C-alpha atoms as one frame of an Amber mdcrd trajectory, in Angstrom:
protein
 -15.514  10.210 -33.440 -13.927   8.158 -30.567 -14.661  10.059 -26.734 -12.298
  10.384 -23.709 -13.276  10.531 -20.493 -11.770  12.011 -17.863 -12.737  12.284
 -14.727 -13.246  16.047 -13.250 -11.335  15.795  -9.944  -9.056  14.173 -11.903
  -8.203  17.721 -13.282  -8.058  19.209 -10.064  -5.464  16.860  -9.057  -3.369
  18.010 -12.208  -3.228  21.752 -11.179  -2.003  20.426  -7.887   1.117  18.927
  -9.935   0.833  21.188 -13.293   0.902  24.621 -12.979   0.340  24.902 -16.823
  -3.169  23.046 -16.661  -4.800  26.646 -15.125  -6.239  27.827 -17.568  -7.805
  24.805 -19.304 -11.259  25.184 -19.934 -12.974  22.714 -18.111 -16.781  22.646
 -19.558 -15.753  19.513 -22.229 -13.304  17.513 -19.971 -15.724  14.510 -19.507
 -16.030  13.708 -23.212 -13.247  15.034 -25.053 -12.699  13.548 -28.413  -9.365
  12.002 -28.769  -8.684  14.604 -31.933  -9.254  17.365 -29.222  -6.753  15.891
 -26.855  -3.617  15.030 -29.086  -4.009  18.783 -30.409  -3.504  20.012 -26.885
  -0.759  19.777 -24.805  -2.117  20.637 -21.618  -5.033  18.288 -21.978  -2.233
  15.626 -22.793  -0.915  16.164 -19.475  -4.402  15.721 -18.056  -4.767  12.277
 -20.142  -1.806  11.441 -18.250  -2.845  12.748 -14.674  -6.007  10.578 -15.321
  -3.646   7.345 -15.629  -2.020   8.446 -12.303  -5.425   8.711 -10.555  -6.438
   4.990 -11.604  -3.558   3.468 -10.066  -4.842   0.782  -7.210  -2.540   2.437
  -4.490  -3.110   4.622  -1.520  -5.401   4.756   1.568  -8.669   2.738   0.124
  -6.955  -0.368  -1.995 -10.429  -2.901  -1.953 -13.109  -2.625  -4.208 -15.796
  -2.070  -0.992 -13.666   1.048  -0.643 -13.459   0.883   3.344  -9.988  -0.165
   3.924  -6.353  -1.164   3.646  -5.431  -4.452   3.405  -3.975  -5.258   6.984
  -7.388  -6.380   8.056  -6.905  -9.726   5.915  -3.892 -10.218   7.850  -2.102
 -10.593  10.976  -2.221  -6.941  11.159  -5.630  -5.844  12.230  -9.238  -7.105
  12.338 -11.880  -5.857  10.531 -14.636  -3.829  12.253 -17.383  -4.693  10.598
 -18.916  -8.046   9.610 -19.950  -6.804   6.120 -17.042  -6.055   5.137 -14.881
  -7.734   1.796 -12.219  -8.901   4.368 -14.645 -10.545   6.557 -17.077 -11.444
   4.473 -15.214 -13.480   1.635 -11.577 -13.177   1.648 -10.680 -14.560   5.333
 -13.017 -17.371   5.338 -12.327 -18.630   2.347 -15.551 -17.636  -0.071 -12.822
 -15.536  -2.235 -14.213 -16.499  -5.907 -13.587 -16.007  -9.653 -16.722 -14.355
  -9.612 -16.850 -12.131  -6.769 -13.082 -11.214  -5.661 -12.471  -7.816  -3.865
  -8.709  -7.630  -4.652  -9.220  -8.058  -8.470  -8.059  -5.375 -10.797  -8.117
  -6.875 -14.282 -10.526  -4.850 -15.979  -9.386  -1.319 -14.786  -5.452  -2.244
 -15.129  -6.661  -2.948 -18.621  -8.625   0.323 -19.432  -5.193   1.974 -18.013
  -3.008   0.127 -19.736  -4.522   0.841 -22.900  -4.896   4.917 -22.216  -1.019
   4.497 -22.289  -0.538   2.276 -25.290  -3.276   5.250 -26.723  -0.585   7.992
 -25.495   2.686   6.147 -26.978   0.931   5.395 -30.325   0.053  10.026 -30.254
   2.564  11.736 -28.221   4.625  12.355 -31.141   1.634  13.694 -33.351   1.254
  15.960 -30.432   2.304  19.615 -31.539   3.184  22.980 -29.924   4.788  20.506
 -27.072   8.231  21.235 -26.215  10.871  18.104 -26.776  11.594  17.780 -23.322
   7.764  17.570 -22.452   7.640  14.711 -24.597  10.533  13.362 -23.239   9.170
  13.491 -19.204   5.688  12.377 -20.121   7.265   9.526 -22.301   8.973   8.365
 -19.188   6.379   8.851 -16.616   3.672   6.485 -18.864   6.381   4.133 -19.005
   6.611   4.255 -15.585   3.223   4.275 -15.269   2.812   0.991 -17.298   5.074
  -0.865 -15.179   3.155  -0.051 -12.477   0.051  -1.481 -13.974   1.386  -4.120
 -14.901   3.091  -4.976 -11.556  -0.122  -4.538  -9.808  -1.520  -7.378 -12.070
   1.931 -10.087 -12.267   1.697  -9.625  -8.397  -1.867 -10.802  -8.135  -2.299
 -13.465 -11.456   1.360 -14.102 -12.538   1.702 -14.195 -15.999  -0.959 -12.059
 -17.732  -0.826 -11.365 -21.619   1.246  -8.801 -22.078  -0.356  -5.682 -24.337
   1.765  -2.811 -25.474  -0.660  -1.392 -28.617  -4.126  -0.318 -28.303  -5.872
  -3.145 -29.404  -9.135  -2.019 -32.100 -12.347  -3.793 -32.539 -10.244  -5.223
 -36.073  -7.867  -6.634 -34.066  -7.175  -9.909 -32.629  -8.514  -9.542 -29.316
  -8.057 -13.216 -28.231  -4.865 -12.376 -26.431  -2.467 -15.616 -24.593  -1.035
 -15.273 -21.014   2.501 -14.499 -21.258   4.373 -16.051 -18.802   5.223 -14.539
 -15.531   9.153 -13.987 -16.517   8.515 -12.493 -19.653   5.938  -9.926 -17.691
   8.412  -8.908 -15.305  11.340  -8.934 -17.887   9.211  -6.276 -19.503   8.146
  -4.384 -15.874  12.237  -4.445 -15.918  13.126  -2.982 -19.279   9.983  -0.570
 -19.095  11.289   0.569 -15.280  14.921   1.481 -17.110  13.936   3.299 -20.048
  11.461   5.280 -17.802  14.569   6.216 -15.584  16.915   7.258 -18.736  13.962
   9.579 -19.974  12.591  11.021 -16.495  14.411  13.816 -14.653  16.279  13.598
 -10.868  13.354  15.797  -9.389   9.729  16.229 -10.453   6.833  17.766  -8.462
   5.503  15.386  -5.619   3.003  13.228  -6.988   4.640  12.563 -10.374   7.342
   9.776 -11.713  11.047  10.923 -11.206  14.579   9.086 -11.888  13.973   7.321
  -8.742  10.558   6.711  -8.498  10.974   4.438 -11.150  14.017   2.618  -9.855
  11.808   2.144  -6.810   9.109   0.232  -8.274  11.802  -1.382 -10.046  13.536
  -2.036  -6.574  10.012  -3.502  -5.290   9.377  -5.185  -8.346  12.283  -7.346
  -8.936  12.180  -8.206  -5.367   8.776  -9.886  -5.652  10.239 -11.281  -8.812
  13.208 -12.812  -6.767  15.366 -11.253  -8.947  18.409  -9.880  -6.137  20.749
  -8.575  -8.280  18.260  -6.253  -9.975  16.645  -5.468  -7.040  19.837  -4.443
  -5.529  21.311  -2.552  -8.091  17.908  -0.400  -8.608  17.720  -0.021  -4.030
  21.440   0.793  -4.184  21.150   3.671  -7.143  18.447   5.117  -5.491  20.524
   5.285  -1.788  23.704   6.726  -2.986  22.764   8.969  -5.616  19.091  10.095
  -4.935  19.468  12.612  -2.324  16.935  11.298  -0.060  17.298  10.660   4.037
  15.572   8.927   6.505  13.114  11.705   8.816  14.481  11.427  12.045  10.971
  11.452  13.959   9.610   8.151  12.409   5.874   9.562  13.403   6.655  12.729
  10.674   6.961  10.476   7.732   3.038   9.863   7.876   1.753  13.228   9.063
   3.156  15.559   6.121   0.626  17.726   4.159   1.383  19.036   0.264   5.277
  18.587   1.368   7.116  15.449   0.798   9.694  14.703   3.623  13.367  13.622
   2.800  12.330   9.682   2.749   9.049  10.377   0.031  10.278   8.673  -2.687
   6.624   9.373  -4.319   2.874   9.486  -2.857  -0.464  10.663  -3.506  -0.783
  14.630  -2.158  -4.378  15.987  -1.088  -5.689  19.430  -0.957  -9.145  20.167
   0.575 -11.436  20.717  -0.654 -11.163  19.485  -3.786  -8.819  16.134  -3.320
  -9.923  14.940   0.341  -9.847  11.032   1.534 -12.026   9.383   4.451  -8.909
   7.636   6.165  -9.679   9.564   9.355 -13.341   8.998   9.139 -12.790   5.258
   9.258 -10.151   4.892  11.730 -10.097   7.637  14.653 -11.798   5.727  17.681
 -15.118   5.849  17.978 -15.003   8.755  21.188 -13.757  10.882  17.980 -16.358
  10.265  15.404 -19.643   9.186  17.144 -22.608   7.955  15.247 -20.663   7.567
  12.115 -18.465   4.399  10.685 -15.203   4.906  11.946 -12.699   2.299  14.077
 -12.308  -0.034  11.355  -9.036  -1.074  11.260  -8.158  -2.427  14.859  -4.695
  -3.777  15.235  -4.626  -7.714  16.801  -2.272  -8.925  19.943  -0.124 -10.515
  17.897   0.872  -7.217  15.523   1.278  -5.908  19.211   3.375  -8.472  20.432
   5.537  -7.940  17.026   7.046  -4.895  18.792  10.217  -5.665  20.527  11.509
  -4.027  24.030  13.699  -0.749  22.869  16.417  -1.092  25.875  17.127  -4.778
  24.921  15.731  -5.014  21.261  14.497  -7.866  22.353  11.152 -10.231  22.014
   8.691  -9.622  24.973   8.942 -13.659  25.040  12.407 -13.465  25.808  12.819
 -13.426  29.347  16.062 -11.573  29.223  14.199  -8.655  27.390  12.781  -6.536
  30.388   9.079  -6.760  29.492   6.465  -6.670  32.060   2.998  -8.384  31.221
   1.323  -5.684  33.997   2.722  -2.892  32.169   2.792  -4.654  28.476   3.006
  -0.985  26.861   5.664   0.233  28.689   9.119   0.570  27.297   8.477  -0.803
  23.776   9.780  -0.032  20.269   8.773   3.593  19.673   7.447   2.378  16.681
   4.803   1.208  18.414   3.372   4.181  19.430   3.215   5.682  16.700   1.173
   3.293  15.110  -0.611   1.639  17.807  -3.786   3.548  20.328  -3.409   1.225
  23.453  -4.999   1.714  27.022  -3.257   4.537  28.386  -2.319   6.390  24.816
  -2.477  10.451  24.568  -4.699  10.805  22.022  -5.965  14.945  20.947  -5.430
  16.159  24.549  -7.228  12.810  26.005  -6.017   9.561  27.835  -7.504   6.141
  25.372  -9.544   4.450  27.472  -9.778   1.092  25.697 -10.578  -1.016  28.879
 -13.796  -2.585  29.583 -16.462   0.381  29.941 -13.842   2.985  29.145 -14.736
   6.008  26.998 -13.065   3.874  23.776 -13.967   0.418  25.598 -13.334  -2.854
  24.075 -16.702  -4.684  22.716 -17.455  -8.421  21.855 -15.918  -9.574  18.752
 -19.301 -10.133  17.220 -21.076  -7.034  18.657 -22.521  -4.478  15.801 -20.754
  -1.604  17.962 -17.975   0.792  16.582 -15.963   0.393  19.383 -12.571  -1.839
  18.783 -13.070  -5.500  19.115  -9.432  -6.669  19.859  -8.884  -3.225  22.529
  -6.530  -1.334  19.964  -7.262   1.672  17.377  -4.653   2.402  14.816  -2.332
   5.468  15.109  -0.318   5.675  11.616  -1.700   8.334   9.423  -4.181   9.867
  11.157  -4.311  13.703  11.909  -4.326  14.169  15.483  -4.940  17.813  14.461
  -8.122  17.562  12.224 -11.411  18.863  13.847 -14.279  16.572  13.767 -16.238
  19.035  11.452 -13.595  17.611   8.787 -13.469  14.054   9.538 -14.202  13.284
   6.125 -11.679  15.602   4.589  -8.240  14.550   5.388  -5.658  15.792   3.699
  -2.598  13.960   4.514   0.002  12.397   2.150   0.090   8.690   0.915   3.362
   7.574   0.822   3.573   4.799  -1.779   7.641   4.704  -2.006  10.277   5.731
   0.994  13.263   5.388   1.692  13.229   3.117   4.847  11.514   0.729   2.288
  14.410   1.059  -0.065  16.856   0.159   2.654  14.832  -2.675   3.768  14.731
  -3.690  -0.075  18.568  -3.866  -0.499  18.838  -5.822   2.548  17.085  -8.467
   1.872  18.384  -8.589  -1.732  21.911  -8.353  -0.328  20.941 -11.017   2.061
  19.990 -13.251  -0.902  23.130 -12.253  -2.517  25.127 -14.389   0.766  25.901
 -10.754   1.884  24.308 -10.574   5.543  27.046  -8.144   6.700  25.362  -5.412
   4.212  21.905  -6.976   4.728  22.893  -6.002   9.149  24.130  -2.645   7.782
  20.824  -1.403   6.225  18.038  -2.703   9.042  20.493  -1.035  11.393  20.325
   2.160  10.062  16.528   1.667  10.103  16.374   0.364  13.201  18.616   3.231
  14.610  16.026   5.508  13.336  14.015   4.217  15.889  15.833   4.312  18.620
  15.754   0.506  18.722  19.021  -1.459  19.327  21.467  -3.126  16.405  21.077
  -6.319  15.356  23.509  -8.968  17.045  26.642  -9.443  15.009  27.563 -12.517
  13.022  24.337 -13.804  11.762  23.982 -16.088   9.071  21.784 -15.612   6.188
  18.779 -17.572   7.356  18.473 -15.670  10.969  19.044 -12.273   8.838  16.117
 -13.466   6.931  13.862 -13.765   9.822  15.134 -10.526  10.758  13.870  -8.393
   8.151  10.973 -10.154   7.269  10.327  -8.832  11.005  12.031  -5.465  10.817
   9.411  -4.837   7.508   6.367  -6.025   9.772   7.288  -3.389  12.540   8.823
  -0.682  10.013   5.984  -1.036   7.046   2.840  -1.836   8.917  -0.170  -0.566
   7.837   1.474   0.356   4.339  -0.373  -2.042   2.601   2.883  -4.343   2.097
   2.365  -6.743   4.719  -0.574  -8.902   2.637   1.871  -8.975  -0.620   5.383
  -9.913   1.976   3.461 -12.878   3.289   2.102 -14.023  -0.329   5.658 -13.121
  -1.840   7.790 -15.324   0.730   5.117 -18.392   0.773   4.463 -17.476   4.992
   0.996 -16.684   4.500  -0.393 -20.023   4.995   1.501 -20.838   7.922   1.021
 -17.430   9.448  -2.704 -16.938   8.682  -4.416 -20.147   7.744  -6.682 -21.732
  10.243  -5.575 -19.136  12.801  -8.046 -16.672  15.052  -6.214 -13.317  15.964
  -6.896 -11.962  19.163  -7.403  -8.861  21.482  -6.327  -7.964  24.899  -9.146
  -7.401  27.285  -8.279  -4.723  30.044 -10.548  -4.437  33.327 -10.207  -1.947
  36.163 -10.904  -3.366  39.676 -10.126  -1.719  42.581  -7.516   0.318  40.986
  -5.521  -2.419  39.679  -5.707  -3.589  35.898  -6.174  -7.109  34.777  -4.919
  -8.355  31.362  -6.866 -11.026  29.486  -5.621 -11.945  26.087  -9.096 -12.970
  24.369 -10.404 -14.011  20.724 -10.838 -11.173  18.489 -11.797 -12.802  14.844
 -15.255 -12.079  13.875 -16.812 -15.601  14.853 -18.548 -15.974  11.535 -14.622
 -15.503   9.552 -12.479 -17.372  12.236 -10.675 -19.382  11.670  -8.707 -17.683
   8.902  -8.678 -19.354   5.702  -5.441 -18.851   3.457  -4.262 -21.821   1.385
  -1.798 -22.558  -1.593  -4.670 -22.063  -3.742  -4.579 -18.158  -2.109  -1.239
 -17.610  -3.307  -2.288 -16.980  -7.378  -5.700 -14.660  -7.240  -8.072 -15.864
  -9.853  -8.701 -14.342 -13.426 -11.941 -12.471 -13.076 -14.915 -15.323 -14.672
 -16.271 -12.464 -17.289 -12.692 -12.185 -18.390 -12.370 -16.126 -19.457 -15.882
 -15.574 -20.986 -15.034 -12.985 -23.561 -11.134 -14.190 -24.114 -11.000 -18.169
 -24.617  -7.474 -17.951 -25.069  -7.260 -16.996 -21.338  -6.387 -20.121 -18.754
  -7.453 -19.859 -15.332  -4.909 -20.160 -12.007  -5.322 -23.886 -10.813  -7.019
 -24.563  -8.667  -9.772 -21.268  -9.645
């Protein structure tokens, strides 16, 4: 008899979202035979909680488990030299055979639990219609997502929708990458017909489908789809931007009027380490922590508010002897500068200050470029639970939504709309309006910024730059750099300095970089399988 496994805090994290799953014995849950399952309705909904918790989203996205992906861009620097992003995939040593961003095998399992599900749910008794119906659409949803997560990295991957048998064929062609997101497309719609307006946080809605649609058919370059899905969601979804930009990435077991859908914790039994590995090093002594350290230029990024200006305009009002004064308030709320309140304290990231700056190539915890980041953590957690934060991911918002439909629109020869929707964004943050009359090419450059200010640290910035063919221009053969502060005699001095680990810099990121390559034991056991030139 065949065995399911499912993982135990897996079933925590269901009676987070399903009340119902209470009183589920929980002594067999880590091999339940599949006859057991599909005769049980509430371990159904744990089959499909399990497909939820696979999903390569949230706070830890590589396979080292350490970080977000901003440190293999122009975001942030990497702490530490052993890390993935360090280590192989900024210096070019990224290989079929050892590749932290792969995801072919587990998208796989995944994707096969919910070919398993489709090919039972009806067999499923004592379930309620409408049960059927929601679960239907969130494993739709669910496969979509999957198989975003792979078009994204491999393009065209084959394209599996039963659960393939040791009888079967298993020698299984690419499909092309059209056909995969024509099917992310038509899965993403009949998900939204079958899934309700509201669901608990954590789980597929109406409009947490038409968001990954929204995101999807924007990386397919696919406007008019990508509008339609951005649009739906803004006039009939109910949701509104948070007026405190900060609050979006502080909330706790409560989604906020932009959570479109994220990941919900509840100590102590679902707890992530963001907080651990990010507070500055004054916070967390002795331990790994300060590992993602924003660079200069993802500081520079942020515009003057009073002008909404550049700081290398010289009509925008910045000062280089007061560089952090008077700057989007984005900024601060992402961003732990020299001079930052921090839990009651003044950040001291100057040279010998209680969060100094170190060498770039120094084994110390201390930040290497003379930043710590700000976004998500808890300002309120006690260093007794460092390692058990509790804050909300939040995969899909709102502000992304609007930043969606304006570049769509944009693409459409609409930049009037395109303005319409970064200003509303933009006036969220107390930042200025775009200038009027702007074609579509200086609208473009425009919110390809507005999503590096408004989205850092969200784990879109990697994907933007791969998506609009930038990334080699902004990140190959480049070093990223810090900003050096020293105190003498009462007066600061500003240095801007290298930053780049000096074993990864300069970056490496070339056309070959913009198709990941299928995993080597994948083209071993499926010959029909072609690899991504030049791989």
């Amino acid at each position: 008899m065949k065995k399911i496994s499912i993982y135990i805090p897996v079933i925590i994290t269901c009676l987070l979202a399903w009340s119902a799953c209470s009183k589920i014995d929980q002594s067999p849950v880590n091999s339940l035979s599949d006859e057991t399952v599909w005769k049980d309705p509430r371990l159904v909904q744990l089959y499909v909680a399990d497909i939820y918790a696979n999903l390569p989203i949230g706070f830890d996205v590589t396979t080292d488990g350490t970080a977000n992906l901003s440190c293999i861009t122009d975001e942030a620097r990497g702490s530490y030299a052993w890390l993935g992003a360090n280590i192989l995939q900024i210096n070019g040593k990224y290989t079929s055979s050892n590749a932290p961003l792969d995801i072919w095998s587990s998208a796989y399992k995944n994707i096969r639990k919910t070919n398993v599900f489709f090919q039972q749910i009806e067999k499923v008794n004592n379930m309620p219609e409408e049960d059927k119906k929601n679960l239907t659409g969130q494993v739709k949803f669910l496969r979509a997502f999957y198989y975003f997560e792979l078009v994204k990295r491999y393009g065209g991957v084959p394209l599996i929708t039963t659960p393939q048998t040791l009888t079967d064929d298993l020698m299984v062609k690419r499909d092309d990458t059209t056909t995969v997101y024509n099917f992310i497309s038509t899965e993403l719609d009949a998900a939204a017909a079958l899934l309700p307006a509201t669901a608990r946080a954590g789980l597929a809605n109406r409009w947490t489908a038409l968001a990954l649609k929204s995101r999807a058919m924007l990386y397919a370059r696919r406007w008019n789809d990508a509008a339609k899905a951005s649009l739906e969601i803004i006039e009939k979804g109910g949701y509104a931007l948070v007026n405190n930009y900060s609050d979006i990435f502080s909330t706790k077991q409560r989604a906020s009027t932009e959570s479109i859908f994220e990941i919900q914790y509840l100590d102590p039994s679902r707890v992530h380490n963001y907080d651990a590995m990010n507070v500055p090093y004054y916070d967390n002594p002795g331990d790994y922590t300060s590992l993602t350290q924003p660079t200069q230029e993802m500081t520079d990024a942020y515009e003057m508010q009073a002008t909404g200006k550049a700081i290398t305009d010289p009509a925008s009002g910045y000062d280089a002897q007061q560089p952090y004064k008077g700057r989007d308030p984005r900024f601060y709320a992402t961003i732990l500068y020299e001079g930052a309140r921090w839990k009651g304290r003044t950040i001291e990231t100057r040279v010998g200050g209680t969060d100094g700056i170190v060498g770039r190539n120094t084994t110390n915890d201390n930040t290497k470029t003379g930043y710590y980041i700000r976004k998500y953590l808890d300002e309120t957690l006690p260093l007794e639970k460092i390692w058990n934060s509790t804050q909300s991911w939040v995969e899909f918002r709102l502000g992304e939504i609007f930043l969606n439909y304006a570049e769509a629109t944009n693409n459409l020869n609409d930049p009037a709309t395109a303005k319409k929707y970064v200003d509303l964004i933009r006036a969220r943050a107390q930042m200025p309006a775009l200038q009027a009359g702007m074609n579509t090419t200086a609208m473009s450059e425009a919110i390809m910024h507005e999503r590096k200010i408004e989205l850092a640290f969200e784990n879109h910035r990697y994907w933007d730059l791969r998506r609009w063919r930038t990334a080699v221009k902004v990140l190959n053969n480049k070093t990223f750099h810090g900003m050096q502060i020293t105190l003498v005699n009462g007066a600061y001095k500003y240095e801007v300095i290298e930053a780049d680990l000096g074993a990864s810099s300069p970056r490496v990121f070339t056309e070959d970089y913009y198709l990941l390559p299928i995993p080597k034991t994948e083209l071993e056991k499926n010959k029909q399988l072609t690899q991504n030139v030049p791989w």
